mmCIF file of N, CA, C and O in Angstrom:
data_model
loop_
_atom_site.group_PDB
_atom_site.id
_atom_site.type_symbol
_atom_site.label_atom_id
_atom_site.label_comp_id
_atom_site.label_asym_id
_atom_site.label_seq_id
_atom_site.Cartn_x
_atom_site.Cartn_y
_atom_site.Cartn_z
ATOM 1 N N UNK A 27 0.846 -1.180 0.000
ATOM 2 C CA UNK A 27 0.000 0.000 0.000
ATOM 3 C C UNK A 27 0.885 1.235 0.000
ATOM 4 O O UNK A 27 1.882 1.302 0.711
ATOM 5 N N UNK A 28 0.494 2.218 -0.777
ATOM 6 C CA UNK A 28 1.217 3.478 -0.852
ATOM 7 C C UNK A 28 0.331 4.555 -0.213
ATOM 8 O O UNK A 28 -0.834 4.725 -0.574
ATOM 9 N N UNK A 29 0.877 5.283 0.765
ATOM 10 C CA UNK A 29 0.127 6.352 1.414
ATOM 11 C C UNK A 29 0.237 7.637 0.610
ATOM 12 O O UNK A 29 1.296 7.969 0.079
ATOM 13 N N UNK A 30 -0.863 8.353 0.508
ATOM 14 C CA UNK A 30 -0.923 9.607 -0.228
ATOM 15 C C UNK A 30 -1.398 10.710 0.710
ATOM 16 O O UNK A 30 -2.078 10.439 1.695
ATOM 17 N N UNK A 31 -1.057 11.926 0.367
ATOM 18 C CA UNK A 31 -1.604 13.053 1.116
ATOM 19 C C UNK A 31 -3.097 13.160 0.843
ATOM 20 O O UNK A 31 -3.588 12.723 -0.193
ATOM 21 N N UNK A 32 -3.802 13.768 1.777
ATOM 22 C CA UNK A 32 -5.225 14.010 1.590
ATOM 23 C C UNK A 32 -5.404 14.898 0.369
ATOM 24 O O UNK A 32 -4.659 15.865 0.171
ATOM 25 N N UNK A 33 -6.400 14.596 -0.425
ATOM 26 C CA UNK A 33 -6.684 15.393 -1.619
ATOM 27 C C UNK A 33 -7.135 16.789 -1.173
ATOM 28 O O UNK A 33 -8.047 16.917 -0.350
ATOM 29 N N UNK A 34 -6.516 17.850 -1.682
ATOM 30 C CA UNK A 34 -6.868 19.216 -1.261
ATOM 31 C C UNK A 34 -8.344 19.563 -1.454
ATOM 32 O O UNK A 34 -8.887 20.377 -0.720
ATOM 33 N N UNK A 35 -9.013 18.932 -2.383
ATOM 34 C CA UNK A 35 -10.439 19.223 -2.583
ATOM 35 C C UNK A 35 -11.299 18.655 -1.462
ATOM 36 O O UNK A 35 -12.477 18.975 -1.358
ATOM 37 N N UNK A 36 -10.715 17.835 -0.618
ATOM 38 C CA UNK A 36 -11.447 17.250 0.516
ATOM 39 C C UNK A 36 -11.264 18.056 1.807
ATOM 40 O O UNK A 36 -11.792 17.691 2.843
ATOM 41 N N UNK A 37 -10.520 19.128 1.726
ATOM 42 C CA UNK A 37 -10.278 19.971 2.904
ATOM 43 C C UNK A 37 -11.259 21.128 2.881
ATOM 44 O O UNK A 37 -11.407 21.815 1.871
ATOM 45 N N UNK A 38 -11.938 21.327 3.994
ATOM 46 C CA UNK A 38 -12.926 22.396 4.105
ATOM 47 C C UNK A 38 -12.430 23.446 5.084
ATOM 48 O O UNK A 38 -11.933 23.124 6.161
ATOM 49 N N UNK A 39 -12.538 24.695 4.716
ATOM 50 C CA UNK A 39 -12.162 25.803 5.584
ATOM 51 C C UNK A 39 -13.411 26.278 6.308
ATOM 52 O O UNK A 39 -14.446 26.528 5.682
ATOM 53 N N UNK A 40 -13.329 26.378 7.620
ATOM 54 C CA UNK A 40 -14.450 26.861 8.414
ATOM 55 C C UNK A 40 -14.029 28.104 9.178
ATOM 56 O O UNK A 40 -12.959 28.145 9.776
ATOM 57 N N UNK A 41 -14.885 29.084 9.170
ATOM 58 C CA UNK A 41 -14.687 30.245 10.038
ATOM 59 C C UNK A 41 -15.476 29.984 11.312
ATOM 60 O O UNK A 41 -16.592 29.475 11.272
ATOM 61 N N UNK A 42 -14.889 30.341 12.421
ATOM 62 C CA UNK A 42 -15.582 30.197 13.697
ATOM 63 C C UNK A 42 -15.660 31.570 14.331
ATOM 64 O O UNK A 42 -14.645 32.232 14.526
ATOM 65 N N UNK A 43 -16.870 31.981 14.638
ATOM 66 C CA UNK A 43 -17.098 33.248 15.323
ATOM 67 C C UNK A 43 -17.319 32.940 16.790
ATOM 68 O O UNK A 43 -18.060 32.022 17.134
ATOM 69 N N UNK A 44 -16.669 33.692 17.655
ATOM 70 C CA UNK A 44 -16.750 33.475 19.091
ATOM 71 C C UNK A 44 -17.472 34.654 19.718
ATOM 72 O O UNK A 44 -17.098 35.807 19.502
ATOM 73 N N UNK A 45 -18.506 34.357 20.494
ATOM 74 C CA UNK A 45 -19.286 35.387 21.174
ATOM 75 C C UNK A 45 -19.200 35.107 22.670
ATOM 76 O O UNK A 45 -19.478 33.989 23.109
ATOM 77 N N UNK A 46 -18.797 36.115 23.439
ATOM 78 C CA UNK A 46 -18.619 35.958 24.883
ATOM 79 C C UNK A 46 -19.672 36.744 25.649
ATOM 80 O O UNK A 46 -19.936 37.903 25.341
ATOM 81 N N UNK A 47 -20.240 36.109 26.664
ATOM 82 C CA UNK A 47 -21.197 36.772 27.540
ATOM 83 C C UNK A 47 -20.425 37.665 28.510
ATOM 84 O O UNK A 47 -19.494 37.212 29.173
ATOM 85 N N UNK A 48 -20.805 38.942 28.574
ATOM 86 C CA UNK A 48 -20.136 39.867 29.475
ATOM 87 C C UNK A 48 -20.566 39.695 30.926
ATOM 88 O O UNK A 48 -19.942 40.240 31.827
ATOM 89 N N UNK A 49 -21.615 38.937 31.164
ATOM 90 C CA UNK A 49 -22.095 38.720 32.529
ATOM 91 C C UNK A 49 -21.371 37.539 33.193
ATOM 92 O O UNK A 49 -20.873 37.661 34.285
ATOM 93 N N UNK A 50 -21.330 36.403 32.503
ATOM 94 C CA UNK A 50 -20.783 35.185 33.125
ATOM 95 C C UNK A 50 -19.570 34.618 32.405
ATOM 96 O O UNK A 50 -19.036 33.602 32.815
ATOM 97 N N UNK A 51 -19.156 35.236 31.314
ATOM 98 C CA UNK A 51 -18.008 34.793 30.517
ATOM 99 C C UNK A 51 -18.257 33.486 29.770
ATOM 100 O O UNK A 51 -17.323 32.854 29.287
ATOM 101 N N UNK A 52 -19.516 33.073 29.648
ATOM 102 C CA UNK A 52 -19.858 31.911 28.838
ATOM 103 C C UNK A 52 -19.482 32.219 27.387
ATOM 104 O O UNK A 52 -19.566 33.355 26.944
ATOM 105 N N UNK A 53 -19.071 31.202 26.649
ATOM 106 C CA UNK A 53 -18.641 31.381 25.268
ATOM 107 C C UNK A 53 -19.552 30.594 24.331
ATOM 108 O O UNK A 53 -19.904 29.458 24.605
ATOM 109 N N UNK A 54 -19.911 31.233 23.221
ATOM 110 C CA UNK A 54 -20.759 30.600 22.206
ATOM 111 C C UNK A 54 -19.981 30.625 20.891
ATOM 112 O O UNK A 54 -19.461 31.670 20.497
ATOM 113 N N UNK A 55 -19.886 29.478 20.247
ATOM 114 C CA UNK A 55 -19.170 29.376 18.982
ATOM 115 C C UNK A 55 -20.169 29.220 17.845
ATOM 116 O O UNK A 55 -21.078 28.403 17.918
ATOM 117 N N UNK A 56 -19.993 30.012 16.797
ATOM 118 C CA UNK A 56 -20.857 29.938 15.620
ATOM 119 C C UNK A 56 -19.969 29.623 14.428
ATOM 120 O O UNK A 56 -19.033 30.363 14.126
ATOM 121 N N UNK A 57 -20.270 28.524 13.766
ATOM 122 C CA UNK A 57 -19.511 28.162 12.570
ATOM 123 C C UNK A 57 -20.485 27.943 11.416
ATOM 124 O O UNK A 57 -21.699 28.024 11.584
ATOM 125 N N UNK A 58 -19.938 27.693 10.280
ATOM 126 C CA UNK A 58 -20.707 27.453 9.057
ATOM 127 C C UNK A 58 -21.532 28.653 8.629
ATOM 128 O O UNK A 58 -22.566 28.513 7.984
ATOM 129 N N UNK A 59 -21.100 29.840 9.031
ATOM 130 C CA UNK A 59 -21.651 31.078 8.498
ATOM 131 C C UNK A 59 -20.483 31.866 7.931
ATOM 132 O O UNK A 59 -19.334 31.624 8.288
ATOM 133 N N UNK A 60 -20.780 32.818 7.066
ATOM 134 C CA UNK A 60 -19.698 33.510 6.368
ATOM 135 C C UNK A 60 -19.427 34.915 6.862
ATOM 136 O O UNK A 60 -18.355 35.454 6.631
ATOM 137 N N UNK A 61 -20.386 35.533 7.526
ATOM 138 C CA UNK A 61 -20.218 36.931 7.911
ATOM 139 C C UNK A 61 -20.549 37.125 9.388
ATOM 140 O O UNK A 61 -21.231 36.295 10.007
ATOM 141 N N UNK A 62 -20.086 38.239 9.917
ATOM 142 C CA UNK A 62 -20.407 38.588 11.297
ATOM 143 C C UNK A 62 -21.919 38.741 11.446
ATOM 144 O O UNK A 62 -22.507 38.292 12.429
ATOM 145 N N UNK A 63 -22.556 39.372 10.469
ATOM 146 C CA UNK A 63 -24.018 39.549 10.500
ATOM 147 C C UNK A 63 -24.726 38.199 10.634
ATOM 148 O O UNK A 63 -25.630 38.035 11.432
ATOM 149 N N UNK A 64 -24.300 37.214 9.858
ATOM 150 C CA UNK A 64 -24.899 35.879 9.940
ATOM 151 C C UNK A 64 -24.648 35.249 11.311
ATOM 152 O O UNK A 64 -25.517 34.578 11.855
ATOM 153 N N UNK A 65 -23.459 35.456 11.865
ATOM 154 C CA UNK A 65 -23.146 34.921 13.187
ATOM 155 C C UNK A 65 -24.044 35.553 14.246
ATOM 156 O O UNK A 65 -24.545 34.867 15.142
ATOM 157 N N UNK A 66 -24.264 36.864 14.147
ATOM 158 C CA UNK A 66 -25.137 37.560 15.095
ATOM 159 C C UNK A 66 -26.574 37.036 14.977
ATOM 160 O O UNK A 66 -27.236 36.780 15.985
ATOM 161 N N UNK A 67 -27.045 36.871 13.767
ATOM 162 C CA UNK A 67 -28.400 36.366 13.554
ATOM 163 C C UNK A 67 -28.558 34.952 14.104
ATOM 164 O O UNK A 67 -29.564 34.628 14.741
ATOM 165 N N UNK A 68 -27.564 34.113 13.878
ATOM 166 C CA UNK A 68 -27.605 32.747 14.395
ATOM 167 C C UNK A 68 -27.596 32.758 15.922
ATOM 168 O O UNK A 68 -28.365 32.037 16.558
ATOM 169 N N UNK A 69 -26.729 33.575 16.506
ATOM 170 C CA UNK A 69 -26.654 33.656 17.967
ATOM 171 C C UNK A 69 -27.980 34.153 18.548
ATOM 172 O O UNK A 69 -28.425 33.663 19.596
ATOM 173 N N UNK A 70 -28.616 35.108 17.883
ATOM 174 C CA UNK A 70 -29.908 35.611 18.355
ATOM 175 C C UNK A 70 -30.947 34.494 18.375
ATOM 176 O O UNK A 70 -31.746 34.397 19.315
ATOM 177 N N UNK A 71 -30.923 33.640 17.374
ATOM 178 C CA UNK A 71 -31.846 32.498 17.348
ATOM 179 C C UNK A 71 -31.596 31.555 18.521
ATOM 180 O O UNK A 71 -32.502 30.870 18.982
ATOM 181 N N UNK A 72 -30.351 31.544 18.995
ATOM 182 C CA UNK A 72 -29.976 30.696 20.128
ATOM 183 C C UNK A 72 -30.201 31.410 21.473
ATOM 184 O O UNK A 72 -29.891 30.864 22.525
ATOM 185 N N UNK A 73 -30.683 32.658 21.423
ATOM 186 C CA UNK A 73 -31.012 33.380 22.651
ATOM 187 C C UNK A 73 -29.970 34.368 23.139
ATOM 188 O O UNK A 73 -30.088 34.915 24.228
ATOM 189 N N UNK A 74 -28.940 34.615 22.347
ATOM 190 C CA UNK A 74 -27.892 35.571 22.708
ATOM 191 C C UNK A 74 -28.285 36.952 22.217
ATOM 192 O O UNK A 74 -28.586 37.137 21.041
ATOM 193 N N UNK A 75 -28.287 37.934 23.143
ATOM 194 C CA UNK A 75 -28.684 39.298 22.801
ATOM 195 C C UNK A 75 -27.923 40.284 23.677
ATOM 196 O O UNK A 75 -27.364 39.909 24.700
ATOM 197 N N UNK A 76 -27.955 41.529 23.293
ATOM 198 C CA UNK A 76 -27.600 42.612 24.187
ATOM 199 C C UNK A 76 -28.885 43.066 24.847
ATOM 200 O O UNK A 76 -29.980 42.697 24.420
ATOM 201 N N UNK A 77 -28.774 43.858 25.913
ATOM 202 C CA UNK A 77 -29.990 44.356 26.557
ATOM 203 C C UNK A 77 -29.720 45.688 27.229
ATOM 204 O O UNK A 77 -28.574 46.065 27.467
ATOM 205 N N UNK A 78 -30.805 46.367 27.530
ATOM 206 C CA UNK A 78 -30.727 47.634 28.259
ATOM 207 C C UNK A 78 -31.860 47.667 29.276
ATOM 208 O O UNK A 78 -33.018 47.407 28.939
ATOM 209 N N UNK A 79 -31.502 47.949 30.522
ATOM 210 C CA UNK A 79 -32.500 48.146 31.572
ATOM 211 C C UNK A 79 -32.396 49.595 32.040
ATOM 212 O O UNK A 79 -31.580 50.363 31.519
ATOM 213 N N UNK A 80 -33.191 49.959 33.036
ATOM 214 C CA UNK A 80 -33.124 51.320 33.568
ATOM 215 C C UNK A 80 -31.758 51.633 34.169
ATOM 216 O O UNK A 80 -31.326 52.778 34.184
ATOM 217 N N UNK A 81 -31.068 50.598 34.638
ATOM 218 C CA UNK A 81 -29.802 50.836 35.343
ATOM 219 C C UNK A 81 -28.578 50.197 34.701
ATOM 220 O O UNK A 81 -27.473 50.328 35.222
ATOM 221 N N UNK A 82 -28.763 49.509 33.575
ATOM 222 C CA UNK A 82 -27.640 48.741 33.036
ATOM 223 C C UNK A 82 -27.768 48.559 31.521
ATOM 224 O O UNK A 82 -28.866 48.402 30.999
ATOM 225 N N UNK A 83 -26.625 48.555 30.859
ATOM 226 C CA UNK A 83 -26.564 48.229 29.435
ATOM 227 C C UNK A 83 -25.511 47.134 29.268
ATOM 228 O O UNK A 83 -24.420 47.231 29.811
ATOM 229 N N UNK A 84 -25.863 46.121 28.523
ATOM 230 C CA UNK A 84 -24.927 45.019 28.263
ATOM 231 C C UNK A 84 -24.987 44.708 26.770
ATOM 232 O O UNK A 84 -26.059 44.465 26.228
ATOM 233 N N UNK A 85 -23.850 44.720 26.126
ATOM 234 C CA UNK A 85 -23.831 44.512 24.676
ATOM 235 C C UNK A 85 -24.016 43.057 24.271
ATOM 236 O O UNK A 85 -24.507 42.778 23.183
ATOM 237 N N UNK A 86 -23.631 42.116 25.136
ATOM 238 C CA UNK A 86 -23.715 40.701 24.787
ATOM 239 C C UNK A 86 -23.967 39.876 26.037
ATOM 240 O O UNK A 86 -23.182 39.917 26.986
ATOM 241 N N UNK A 87 -25.057 39.111 26.020
ATOM 242 C CA UNK A 87 -25.372 38.252 27.161
ATOM 243 C C UNK A 87 -25.954 36.931 26.661
ATOM 244 O O UNK A 87 -26.654 36.885 25.656
ATOM 245 N N UNK A 88 -25.668 35.882 27.408
ATOM 246 C CA UNK A 88 -26.163 34.547 27.069
ATOM 247 C C UNK A 88 -27.624 34.414 27.524
ATOM 248 O O UNK A 88 -28.117 35.219 28.322
ATOM 249 N N UNK A 89 -28.320 33.402 27.044
ATOM 250 C CA UNK A 89 -29.729 33.232 27.409
ATOM 251 C C UNK A 89 -29.938 33.113 28.922
ATOM 252 O O UNK A 89 -30.912 33.641 29.459
ATOM 253 N N UNK A 90 -29.041 32.424 29.605
ATOM 254 C CA UNK A 90 -29.170 32.245 31.052
ATOM 255 C C UNK A 90 -29.099 33.585 31.775
ATOM 256 O O UNK A 90 -29.914 33.880 32.657
ATOM 257 N N UNK A 91 -28.154 34.405 31.400
ATOM 258 C CA UNK A 91 -28.002 35.708 32.055
ATOM 259 C C UNK A 91 -29.153 36.648 31.700
ATOM 260 O O UNK A 91 -29.609 37.422 32.547
ATOM 261 N N UNK A 92 -29.632 36.587 30.476
ATOM 262 C CA UNK A 92 -30.784 37.409 30.096
ATOM 263 C C UNK A 92 -31.994 37.015 30.932
ATOM 264 O O UNK A 92 -32.730 37.873 31.425
ATOM 265 N N UNK A 93 -32.195 35.732 31.119
ATOM 266 C CA UNK A 93 -33.312 35.269 31.947
ATOM 267 C C UNK A 93 -33.163 35.774 33.380
ATOM 268 O O UNK A 93 -34.129 36.211 33.997
ATOM 269 N N UNK A 94 -31.953 35.739 33.896
ATOM 270 C CA UNK A 94 -31.697 36.221 35.254
ATOM 271 C C UNK A 94 -32.018 37.717 35.376
ATOM 272 O O UNK A 94 -32.627 38.147 36.359
ATOM 273 N N UNK A 95 -31.628 38.498 34.391
ATOM 274 C CA UNK A 95 -31.916 39.935 34.407
ATOM 275 C C UNK A 95 -33.425 40.161 34.355
ATOM 276 O O UNK A 95 -33.958 41.016 35.072
ATOM 277 N N UNK A 96 -34.136 39.397 33.525
ATOM 278 C CA UNK A 96 -35.599 39.509 33.448
ATOM 279 C C UNK A 96 -36.231 39.218 34.807
ATOM 280 O O UNK A 96 -37.136 39.924 35.248
ATOM 281 N N UNK A 97 -35.759 38.168 35.466
ATOM 282 C CA UNK A 97 -36.289 37.811 36.774
ATOM 283 C C UNK A 97 -36.000 38.899 37.806
ATOM 284 O O UNK A 97 -36.863 39.237 38.614
ATOM 285 N N UNK A 98 -34.788 39.457 37.773
ATOM 286 C CA UNK A 98 -34.430 40.536 38.696
ATOM 287 C C UNK A 98 -35.308 41.764 38.466
ATOM 288 O O UNK A 98 -35.734 42.414 39.419
ATOM 289 N N UNK A 99 -35.578 42.096 37.204
ATOM 290 C CA UNK A 99 -36.446 43.227 36.896
ATOM 291 C C UNK A 99 -37.858 42.995 37.397
ATOM 292 O O UNK A 99 -38.491 43.886 37.944
ATOM 293 N N UNK A 100 -38.347 41.767 37.213
ATOM 294 C CA UNK A 100 -39.701 41.445 37.670
ATOM 295 C C UNK A 100 -39.800 41.567 39.188
ATOM 296 O O UNK A 100 -40.796 42.084 39.711
ATOM 297 N N UNK A 101 -38.787 41.092 39.892
ATOM 298 C CA UNK A 101 -38.772 41.206 41.358
ATOM 299 C C UNK A 101 -38.724 42.661 41.801
ATOM 300 O O UNK A 101 -39.392 43.055 42.757
ATOM 301 N N UNK A 102 -37.945 43.471 41.110
ATOM 302 C CA UNK A 102 -37.803 44.878 41.475
ATOM 303 C C UNK A 102 -39.112 45.641 41.252
ATOM 304 O O UNK A 102 -39.407 46.598 41.969
ATOM 305 N N UNK A 103 -39.884 45.230 40.258
ATOM 306 C CA UNK A 103 -41.137 45.909 39.959
ATOM 307 C C UNK A 103 -42.293 45.409 40.825
ATOM 308 O O UNK A 103 -43.320 46.058 40.890
ATOM 309 N N UNK A 104 -42.108 44.262 41.465
ATOM 310 C CA UNK A 104 -43.179 43.678 42.293
ATOM 311 C C UNK A 104 -43.277 44.333 43.649
ATOM 312 O O UNK A 104 -42.503 45.050 44.134
#
């Protein structure tokens, strides 16, 4: 048997976009998209958003932290 290098047409290049939660430092990886806009849209579908409350602005938060902020706001208004 003769070993050959992998055929270059079988190699796929993937871009990976990394999104970090500013609240808990959780990391979300988005691949198989081509642009930052697509990565943001995909992350939004997964529940990643920025938010603004009366006392705080956060540019990027994971779904868990967003839920926590919602709960804190509800408690404060009750």
